[in-house]
Structure formats: C-alpha cells, structure tokens
Amino acid sequence: MEGILVNTAGGIACGDDFSVSARLDPGADLVLTTVAAEKVYRSDGPVSRVHNRLELGAGARLAWLPQETILFDRARLRRSFEADLAADAALIVAEITAFGRAARGETLEDALFEDVWRVRRAHRLVYADTVRLEGPVSALLARAAIGGGARAMGTILDCSPGAEGRIEEARACLEAAGPGGTEAAASAWNGHLVLRLLGPEVGSLRERVARFLSAYRGVPMPRVWQT
C-alpha cells in the first residue's frame, strides 16, 4: 500500500511547525512519500520545525520515501525523525536535501539546517544521526572535509532485520545506479545499513537514489516520483 503526504500550504515558511505521526499495526506493509518536493522559504528570523514520528508494530514494514527538501537562502529549519520499531519490524528511510535552488544558481549565504534522526528497536536506541549546518552553508559545504562542493545530500537508512548482512549487495546496487556526478558510500554496523550521497545538484543525486532504491528494494519507486 502507498500513502502520499500533502502539504496544502505549498511549502514551509518562517516559524511554521509541522508534525507527521504514523503508526503501523502488526504485519502492516506501507510506503509513505510526498506529492512533491518540500520547499523551505527564507525566514526573517523564526525557525521552522518539522517533526516526523513513526511507530512500527511486530512484523510491520515501512518505506519512508519523501521527495526532496529544497532549502532557499536564509531558510531556517530544524527537522526531527523518530522511529520506534518492534523487534522484527522493517524500516527503510531515504531523505534528500537540496541546498539552494539549482535553476537559479542560488547559494545559501545564511541559513540553518538541523536534521536529527533517532531510531529505537524494542525501546533501545540503535541509530542516532545529527546534521547541523548554520551560517554560510554553501561555503561550509565547499570545504573538502565537509561537502567537497556539494549542493545536495542524500541519506538512506535500512533498519530492517538482516540489513547489516546486505552491505555488499547495497554497494553493488549503488555502483550499478551510476555515479551521475555524485559521491556515495555505504556502511553497516549494529544491525543496520547506511548510505550517504553528495552531489553537485539535486537532479542527478535524486536519480541515483531512485535507481538504487528500486534495485535494492526490488520494486519500482512510488508513482509520484516518476512525474
């Protein structure tokens, strides 16, 4: 089953506070995505917040596959992702972030982006990741030790049972998905699998993420990704 999240406001403006909560009953199988890319507009000071909260019952399976988030210059966003999984639940998450509007050649001269992920299995923390960029974000990403000039970033997390053992398969799928000008790597530990991708623009990175996920999951991407 596919579910599509819709932001009827058309984007996230200064000070907005959005929350999404989803609970999957035991044995449920769901793909959640968004109808379009999410735009985060410039702010005159207030920080916008997005809270995503998921709960998966025994044997439930969820693929969280929203389309990309696009940060405008002077955007200020704090986003959190929390998932509580039953011992045998399966979760795959993919998030893509574009730093500026590529078509306009926009750079982020002054912005805030904070992205906090926490995943618990059987009430025990098994994955924690925090990305925080503040100030001249594009200049920070231009540094070799931070982003190497990247203007887009993708993160894919597989917290399904057996995910750690699929590391070589994931690397093969990633290689087959083609570079498209992007840099990517995969790691596995503590029972989960993580991929990070960086690219010079969001279009090619999005395509590589989609090709990887289609191969790795063995099913096509949600229909809205193909429009």
PDB file of C-alpha atoms in Angstrom:
ATOM      1  CA  MET A   1       0.000   0.000   0.000  1.00  0.00           C
ATOM      2  CA  GLU A   2       1.159   3.561  -0.790  1.00  0.00           C
ATOM      3  CA  GLY A   3       0.335   6.683   1.192  1.00  0.00           C
ATOM      4  CA  ILE A   4       1.018  10.224  -0.034  1.00  0.00           C
ATOM      5  CA  LEU A   5       1.558  13.145   2.348  1.00  0.00           C
ATOM      6  CA  VAL A   6       0.358  16.547   1.117  1.00  0.00           C
ATOM      7  CA  ASN A   7       1.396  19.957   2.474  1.00  0.00           C
ATOM      8  CA  THR A   8      -1.544  22.131   1.417  1.00  0.00           C
ATOM      9  CA  ALA A   9       0.382  25.253   2.464  1.00  0.00           C
ATOM     10  CA  GLY A  10       2.662  24.804  -0.545  1.00  0.00           C
ATOM     11  CA  GLY A  11       5.854  25.000   1.470  1.00  0.00           C
ATOM     12  CA  ILE A  12       7.348  25.790   4.867  1.00  0.00           C
ATOM     13  CA  ALA A  13       7.535  29.453   5.846  1.00  0.00           C
ATOM     14  CA  CYS A  14       9.245  31.159   8.772  1.00  0.00           C
ATOM     15  CA  GLY A  15       8.096  29.798  12.094  1.00  0.00           C
ATOM     16  CA  ASP A  16       5.908  27.006  10.711  1.00  0.00           C
ATOM     17  CA  ASP A  17       5.659  23.891  12.863  1.00  0.00           C
ATOM     18  CA  PHE A  18       4.626  20.658  11.117  1.00  0.00           C
ATOM     19  CA  SER A  19       4.187  17.213  12.629  1.00  0.00           C
ATOM     20  CA  VAL A  20       3.589  13.843  10.985  1.00  0.00           C
ATOM     21  CA  SER A  21       2.824  10.774  13.070  1.00  0.00           C
ATOM     22  CA  ALA A  22       2.187   7.287  11.715  1.00  0.00           C
ATOM     23  CA  ARG A  23       1.588   4.003  13.497  1.00  0.00           C
ATOM     24  CA  LEU A  24       1.685   0.677  11.675  1.00  0.00           C
ATOM     25  CA  ASP A  25      -0.208  -2.189  13.243  1.00  0.00           C
ATOM     26  CA  PRO A  26       1.440  -5.623  13.403  1.00  0.00           C
ATOM     27  CA  GLY A  27       2.029  -7.075   9.941  1.00  0.00           C
ATOM     28  CA  ALA A  28       1.212  -3.845   8.073  1.00  0.00           C
ATOM     29  CA  ASP A  29       3.175  -3.017   4.896  1.00  0.00           C
ATOM     30  CA  LEU A  30       3.262   0.619   3.733  1.00  0.00           C
ATOM     31  CA  VAL A  31       5.201   3.054   1.550  1.00  0.00           C
ATOM     32  CA  LEU A  32       4.922   6.724   2.562  1.00  0.00           C
ATOM     33  CA  THR A  33       6.009   9.509   0.221  1.00  0.00           C
ATOM     34  CA  THR A  34       5.133  13.131  -0.572  1.00  0.00           C
ATOM     35  CA  VAL A  35       3.261  14.594  -3.503  1.00  0.00           C
ATOM     36  CA  ALA A  36       6.145  16.915  -4.471  1.00  0.00           C
ATOM     37  CA  ALA A  37       9.403  18.407  -3.272  1.00  0.00           C
ATOM     38  CA  GLU A  38       9.130  20.335   0.002  1.00  0.00           C
ATOM     39  CA  LYS A  39      10.274  23.966  -0.222  1.00  0.00           C
ATOM     40  CA  VAL A  40      11.616  25.778   2.823  1.00  0.00           C
ATOM     41  CA  TYR A  41      11.345  29.516   2.206  1.00  0.00           C
ATOM     42  CA  ARG A  42      13.571  32.277   3.536  1.00  0.00           C
ATOM     43  CA  SER A  43      12.882  33.393   7.072  1.00  0.00           C
ATOM     44  CA  ASP A  44      13.189  36.791   8.702  1.00  0.00           C
ATOM     45  CA  GLY A  45      14.328  35.080  11.895  1.00  0.00           C
ATOM     46  CA  PRO A  46      11.946  32.417  13.252  1.00  0.00           C
ATOM     47  CA  VAL A  47      12.991  28.787  12.902  1.00  0.00           C
ATOM     48  CA  SER A  48      10.608  26.350  11.202  1.00  0.00           C
ATOM     49  CA  ARG A  49      10.234  22.866  12.617  1.00  0.00           C
ATOM     50  CA  VAL A  50       9.239  19.521  11.141  1.00  0.00           C
ATOM     51  CA  HIS A  51       8.664  16.521  13.411  1.00  0.00           C
ATOM     52  CA  ASN A  52       8.257  13.044  11.904  1.00  0.00           C
ATOM     53  CA  ARG A  53       7.280  10.300  14.335  1.00  0.00           C
ATOM     54  CA  LEU A  54       6.800   6.634  13.383  1.00  0.00           C
ATOM     55  CA  GLU A  55       5.804   3.544  15.332  1.00  0.00           C
ATOM     56  CA  LEU A  56       6.002   0.061  13.788  1.00  0.00           C
ATOM     57  CA  GLY A  57       4.339  -2.956  15.353  1.00  0.00           C
ATOM     58  CA  ALA A  58       5.505  -6.563  15.189  1.00  0.00           C
ATOM     59  CA  GLY A  59       6.372  -7.655  11.655  1.00  0.00           C
ATOM     60  CA  ALA A  60       5.392  -4.277  10.170  1.00  0.00           C
ATOM     61  CA  ARG A  61       7.251  -2.919   7.141  1.00  0.00           C
ATOM     62  CA  LEU A  62       7.573   0.761   6.201  1.00  0.00           C
ATOM     63  CA  ALA A  63       9.466   2.549   3.436  1.00  0.00           C
ATOM     64  CA  TRP A  64       9.657   6.291   4.228  1.00  0.00           C
ATOM     65  CA  LEU A  65      10.477   7.847   0.845  1.00  0.00           C
ATOM     66  CA  PRO A  66       9.597  11.559   0.716  1.00  0.00           C
ATOM     67  CA  GLN A  67      10.681  13.615  -2.269  1.00  0.00           C
ATOM     68  CA  GLU A  68      13.489  16.106  -1.773  1.00  0.00           C
ATOM     69  CA  THR A  69      13.540  19.099   0.573  1.00  0.00           C
ATOM     70  CA  ILE A  70      14.756  22.332  -1.064  1.00  0.00           C
ATOM     71  CA  LEU A  71      16.260  24.980   1.207  1.00  0.00           C
ATOM     72  CA  PHE A  72      16.079  28.583  -0.006  1.00  0.00           C
ATOM     73  CA  ASP A  73      18.718  31.101   1.049  1.00  0.00           C
ATOM     74  CA  ARG A  74      18.011  32.324   4.588  1.00  0.00           C
ATOM     75  CA  ALA A  75      15.842  29.295   5.317  1.00  0.00           C
ATOM     76  CA  ARG A  76      15.891  28.156   8.936  1.00  0.00           C
ATOM     77  CA  LEU A  77      14.799  24.572   9.539  1.00  0.00           C
ATOM     78  CA  ARG A  78      15.035  22.111  12.393  1.00  0.00           C
ATOM     79  CA  ARG A  79      13.781  18.659  11.431  1.00  0.00           C
ATOM     80  CA  SER A  80      13.496  15.559  13.593  1.00  0.00           C
ATOM     81  CA  PHE A  81      12.838  11.947  12.668  1.00  0.00           C
ATOM     82  CA  GLU A  82      11.981   9.420  15.370  1.00  0.00           C
ATOM     83  CA  ALA A  83      11.033   5.785  14.880  1.00  0.00           C
ATOM     84  CA  ASP A  84      10.131   3.150  17.433  1.00  0.00           C
ATOM     85  CA  LEU A  85      10.328  -0.359  15.986  1.00  0.00           C
ATOM     86  CA  ALA A  86       9.170  -3.694  17.283  1.00  0.00           C
ATOM     87  CA  ALA A  87      11.930  -6.302  17.468  1.00  0.00           C
ATOM     88  CA  ASP A  88      11.169  -7.710  13.994  1.00  0.00           C
ATOM     89  CA  ALA A  89       9.832  -4.597  12.226  1.00  0.00           C
ATOM     90  CA  ALA A  90      11.474  -3.384   8.991  1.00  0.00           C
ATOM     91  CA  LEU A  91      12.155   0.272   8.166  1.00  0.00           C
ATOM     92  CA  ILE A  92      13.828   1.898   5.154  1.00  0.00           C
ATOM     93  CA  VAL A  93      14.249   5.686   5.120  1.00  0.00           C
ATOM     94  CA  ALA A  94      15.517   7.979   2.361  1.00  0.00           C
ATOM     95  CA  GLU A  95      15.864  11.752   2.651  1.00  0.00           C
ATOM     96  CA  ILE A  96      17.290  14.147   0.045  1.00  0.00           C
ATOM     97  CA  THR A  97      18.149  17.790   0.742  1.00  0.00           C
ATOM     98  CA  ALA A  98      18.997  20.457  -1.837  1.00  0.00           C
ATOM     99  CA  PHE A  99      20.988  23.435  -0.602  1.00  0.00           C
ATOM    100  CA  GLY A 100      19.626  26.239  -2.776  1.00  0.00           C
ATOM    101  CA  ARG A 101      17.620  26.337  -5.993  1.00  0.00           C
ATOM    102  CA  ALA A 102      19.899  24.960  -8.696  1.00  0.00           C
ATOM    103  CA  ALA A 103      17.961  26.515 -11.593  1.00  0.00           C
ATOM    104  CA  ARG A 104      18.628  29.976 -10.138  1.00  0.00           C
ATOM    105  CA  GLY A 105      22.205  29.264  -9.168  1.00  0.00           C
ATOM    106  CA  GLU A 106      21.202  30.108  -5.619  1.00  0.00           C
ATOM    107  CA  THR A 107      23.671  29.634  -2.783  1.00  0.00           C
ATOM    108  CA  LEU A 108      22.922  29.587   0.920  1.00  0.00           C
ATOM    109  CA  GLU A 109      24.710  32.652   2.235  1.00  0.00           C
ATOM    110  CA  ASP A 110      22.988  32.486   5.607  1.00  0.00           C
ATOM    111  CA  ALA A 111      20.806  29.555   6.645  1.00  0.00           C
ATOM    112  CA  LEU A 112      20.171  26.961   9.323  1.00  0.00           C
ATOM    113  CA  PHE A 113      19.626  23.267   8.678  1.00  0.00           C
ATOM    114  CA  GLU A 114      19.447  20.793  11.525  1.00  0.00           C
ATOM    115  CA  ASP A 115      18.373  17.199  10.923  1.00  0.00           C
ATOM    116  CA  VAL A 116      18.133  14.828  13.896  1.00  0.00           C
ATOM    117  CA  TRP A 117      17.415  11.095  13.440  1.00  0.00           C
ATOM    118  CA  ARG A 118      16.761   8.664  16.290  1.00  0.00           C
ATOM    119  CA  VAL A 119      15.669   5.032  15.819  1.00  0.00           C
ATOM    120  CA  ARG A 120      14.810   2.645  18.637  1.00  0.00           C
ATOM    121  CA  ARG A 121      14.203  -1.076  18.378  1.00  0.00           C
ATOM    122  CA  ALA A 122      12.384  -2.778  21.226  1.00  0.00           C
ATOM    123  CA  HIS A 123      12.792   0.507  23.171  1.00  0.00           C
ATOM    124  CA  ARG A 124      16.589   0.532  22.767  1.00  0.00           C
ATOM    125  CA  LEU A 125      18.375   3.262  20.812  1.00  0.00           C
ATOM    126  CA  VAL A 126      20.053   1.618  17.796  1.00  0.00           C
ATOM    127  CA  TYR A 127      20.706   4.561  15.473  1.00  0.00           C
ATOM    128  CA  ALA A 128      21.428   8.251  16.059  1.00  0.00           C
ATOM    129  CA  ASP A 129      22.499  10.817  13.474  1.00  0.00           C
ATOM    130  CA  THR A 130      22.575  14.614  13.608  1.00  0.00           C
ATOM    131  CA  VAL A 131      23.487  17.006  10.801  1.00  0.00           C
ATOM    132  CA  ARG A 132      23.754  20.700  11.637  1.00  0.00           C
ATOM    133  CA  LEU A 133      24.817  23.440   9.233  1.00  0.00           C
ATOM    134  CA  GLU A 134      24.464  27.101  10.179  1.00  0.00           C
ATOM    135  CA  GLY A 135      25.627  30.368   8.641  1.00  0.00           C
ATOM    136  CA  PRO A 136      27.211  30.414   5.172  1.00  0.00           C
ATOM    137  CA  VAL A 137      26.051  26.865   4.404  1.00  0.00           C
ATOM    138  CA  SER A 138      27.206  26.773   0.772  1.00  0.00           C
ATOM    139  CA  ALA A 139      30.665  27.975   1.794  1.00  0.00           C
ATOM    140  CA  LEU A 140      30.802  25.325   4.512  1.00  0.00           C
ATOM    141  CA  LEU A 141      29.825  22.613   2.031  1.00  0.00           C
ATOM    142  CA  ALA A 142      32.535  23.821  -0.341  1.00  0.00           C
ATOM    143  CA  ARG A 143      35.190  22.700   2.158  1.00  0.00           C
ATOM    144  CA  ALA A 144      36.781  19.388   1.240  1.00  0.00           C
ATOM    145  CA  ALA A 145      36.383  17.980   4.750  1.00  0.00           C
ATOM    146  CA  ILE A 146      32.657  18.793   4.881  1.00  0.00           C
ATOM    147  CA  GLY A 147      30.976  18.557   1.486  1.00  0.00           C
ATOM    148  CA  GLY A 148      33.596  18.921  -1.233  1.00  0.00           C
ATOM    149  CA  GLY A 149      31.442  21.457  -3.081  1.00  0.00           C
ATOM    150  CA  ALA A 150      28.189  19.506  -2.759  1.00  0.00           C
ATOM    151  CA  ARG A 151      24.876  21.278  -3.293  1.00  0.00           C
ATOM    152  CA  ALA A 152      22.720  18.252  -2.449  1.00  0.00           C
ATOM    153  CA  MET A 153      22.848  15.444   0.093  1.00  0.00           C
ATOM    154  CA  GLY A 154      21.046  12.147   0.454  1.00  0.00           C
ATOM    155  CA  THR A 155      20.851   9.691   3.329  1.00  0.00           C
ATOM    156  CA  ILE A 156      19.417   6.181   3.112  1.00  0.00           C
ATOM    157  CA  LEU A 157      18.933   4.056   6.219  1.00  0.00           C
ATOM    158  CA  ASP A 158      17.868   0.411   6.315  1.00  0.00           C
ATOM    159  CA  CYS A 159      16.876  -0.763   9.780  1.00  0.00           C
ATOM    160  CA  SER A 160      15.297  -3.997   8.599  1.00  0.00           C
ATOM    161  CA  PRO A 161      16.273  -7.354  10.129  1.00  0.00           C
ATOM    162  CA  GLY A 162      19.320  -8.638   8.249  1.00  0.00           C
ATOM    163  CA  ALA A 163      20.207  -5.216   6.806  1.00  0.00           C
ATOM    164  CA  GLU A 164      23.815  -5.335   8.016  1.00  0.00           C
ATOM    165  CA  GLY A 165      24.398  -8.538   6.057  1.00  0.00           C
ATOM    166  CA  ARG A 166      23.307  -6.838   2.801  1.00  0.00           C
ATOM    167  CA  ILE A 167      26.252  -4.426   2.693  1.00  0.00           C
ATOM    168  CA  GLU A 168      27.922  -5.951  -0.383  1.00  0.00           C
ATOM    169  CA  GLU A 169      24.587  -6.164  -2.183  1.00  0.00           C
ATOM    170  CA  ALA A 170      23.954  -2.499  -1.348  1.00  0.00           C
ATOM    171  CA  ARG A 171      27.355  -1.460  -2.681  1.00  0.00           C
ATOM    172  CA  ALA A 172      26.709  -3.379  -5.904  1.00  0.00           C
ATOM    173  CA  CYS A 173      23.315  -1.687  -6.321  1.00  0.00           C
ATOM    174  CA  LEU A 174      24.916   1.676  -5.614  1.00  0.00           C
ATOM    175  CA  GLU A 175      27.593   1.076  -8.253  1.00  0.00           C
ATOM    176  CA  ALA A 176      25.009  -0.089 -10.789  1.00  0.00           C
ATOM    177  CA  ALA A 177      22.947   3.046 -10.119  1.00  0.00           C
ATOM    178  CA  GLY A 178      25.781   5.043 -11.708  1.00  0.00           C
ATOM    179  CA  PRO A 179      27.682   7.990 -10.274  1.00  0.00           C
ATOM    180  CA  GLY A 180      25.842  10.799 -12.103  1.00  0.00           C
ATOM    181  CA  GLY A 181      28.465  13.157 -10.699  1.00  0.00           C
ATOM    182  CA  THR A 182      27.653  12.067  -7.149  1.00  0.00           C
ATOM    183  CA  GLU A 183      29.870  10.665  -4.428  1.00  0.00           C
ATOM    184  CA  ALA A 184      28.407   7.861  -2.322  1.00  0.00           C
ATOM    185  CA  ALA A 185      29.423   5.310   0.277  1.00  0.00           C
ATOM    186  CA  ALA A 186      27.732   2.591   2.311  1.00  0.00           C
ATOM    187  CA  SER A 187      28.449   1.338   5.825  1.00  0.00           C
ATOM    188  CA  ALA A 188      26.839  -1.288   8.041  1.00  0.00           C
ATOM    189  CA  TRP A 189      27.041  -1.800  11.791  1.00  0.00           C
ATOM    190  CA  ASN A 190      24.864  -2.537  14.789  1.00  0.00           C
ATOM    191  CA  GLY A 191      22.325  -4.356  12.618  1.00  0.00           C
ATOM    192  CA  HIS A 192      21.606  -1.548  10.167  1.00  0.00           C
ATOM    193  CA  LEU A 193      22.851  -0.186   6.838  1.00  0.00           C
ATOM    194  CA  VAL A 194      23.511   3.478   5.989  1.00  0.00           C
ATOM    195  CA  LEU A 195      24.327   5.212   2.710  1.00  0.00           C
ATOM    196  CA  ARG A 196      25.361   8.847   2.327  1.00  0.00           C
ATOM    197  CA  LEU A 197      25.400  10.614  -1.033  1.00  0.00           C
ATOM    198  CA  LEU A 198      26.718  14.055  -2.013  1.00  0.00           C
ATOM    199  CA  GLY A 199      26.256  15.712  -5.387  1.00  0.00           C
ATOM    200  CA  PRO A 200      26.734  18.997  -7.266  1.00  0.00           C
ATOM    201  CA  GLU A 201      22.983  19.302  -7.896  1.00  0.00           C
ATOM    202  CA  VAL A 202      19.851  17.595  -6.685  1.00  0.00           C
ATOM    203  CA  GLY A 203      18.609  16.179 -10.010  1.00  0.00           C
ATOM    204  CA  SER A 204      21.382  13.658 -10.586  1.00  0.00           C
ATOM    205  CA  LEU A 205      21.512  12.724  -6.912  1.00  0.00           C
ATOM    206  CA  ARG A 206      17.760  12.099  -6.861  1.00  0.00           C
ATOM    207  CA  GLU A 207      18.061   9.866  -9.935  1.00  0.00           C
ATOM    208  CA  ARG A 208      20.818   7.798  -8.339  1.00  0.00           C
ATOM    209  CA  VAL A 209      18.845   7.426  -5.120  1.00  0.00           C
ATOM    210  CA  ALA A 210      15.782   6.293  -7.084  1.00  0.00           C
ATOM    211  CA  ARG A 211      17.756   3.768  -9.133  1.00  0.00           C
ATOM    212  CA  PHE A 212      19.434   2.412  -6.021  1.00  0.00           C
ATOM    213  CA  LEU A 213      16.188   2.053  -4.085  1.00  0.00           C
ATOM    214  CA  SER A 214      14.407   0.358  -6.985  1.00  0.00           C
ATOM    215  CA  ALA A 215      17.186  -2.231  -7.263  1.00  0.00           C
ATOM    216  CA  TYR A 216      17.752  -2.682  -3.535  1.00  0.00           C
ATOM    217  CA  ARG A 217      14.051  -2.964  -2.621  1.00  0.00           C
ATOM    218  CA  GLY A 218      13.160  -4.929  -5.766  1.00  0.00           C
ATOM    219  CA  VAL A 219      10.120  -2.755  -6.543  1.00  0.00           C
ATOM    220  CA  PRO A 220       9.618   0.489  -8.523  1.00  0.00           C
ATOM    221  CA  MET A 221       9.662   3.852  -6.810  1.00  0.00           C
ATOM    222  CA  PRO A 222       6.299   5.393  -5.871  1.00  0.00           C
ATOM    223  CA  ARG A 223       4.398   6.704  -8.876  1.00  0.00           C
ATOM    224  CA  VAL A 224       4.667  10.355  -7.777  1.00  0.00           C
ATOM    225  CA  TRP A 225       8.464  10.102  -8.049  1.00  0.00           C
ATOM    226  CA  GLN A 226       8.056   9.419 -11.761  1.00  0.00           C
ATOM    227  CA  THR A 227       6.046  12.568 -12.588  1.00  0.00           C
TER     228      THR A 227
END
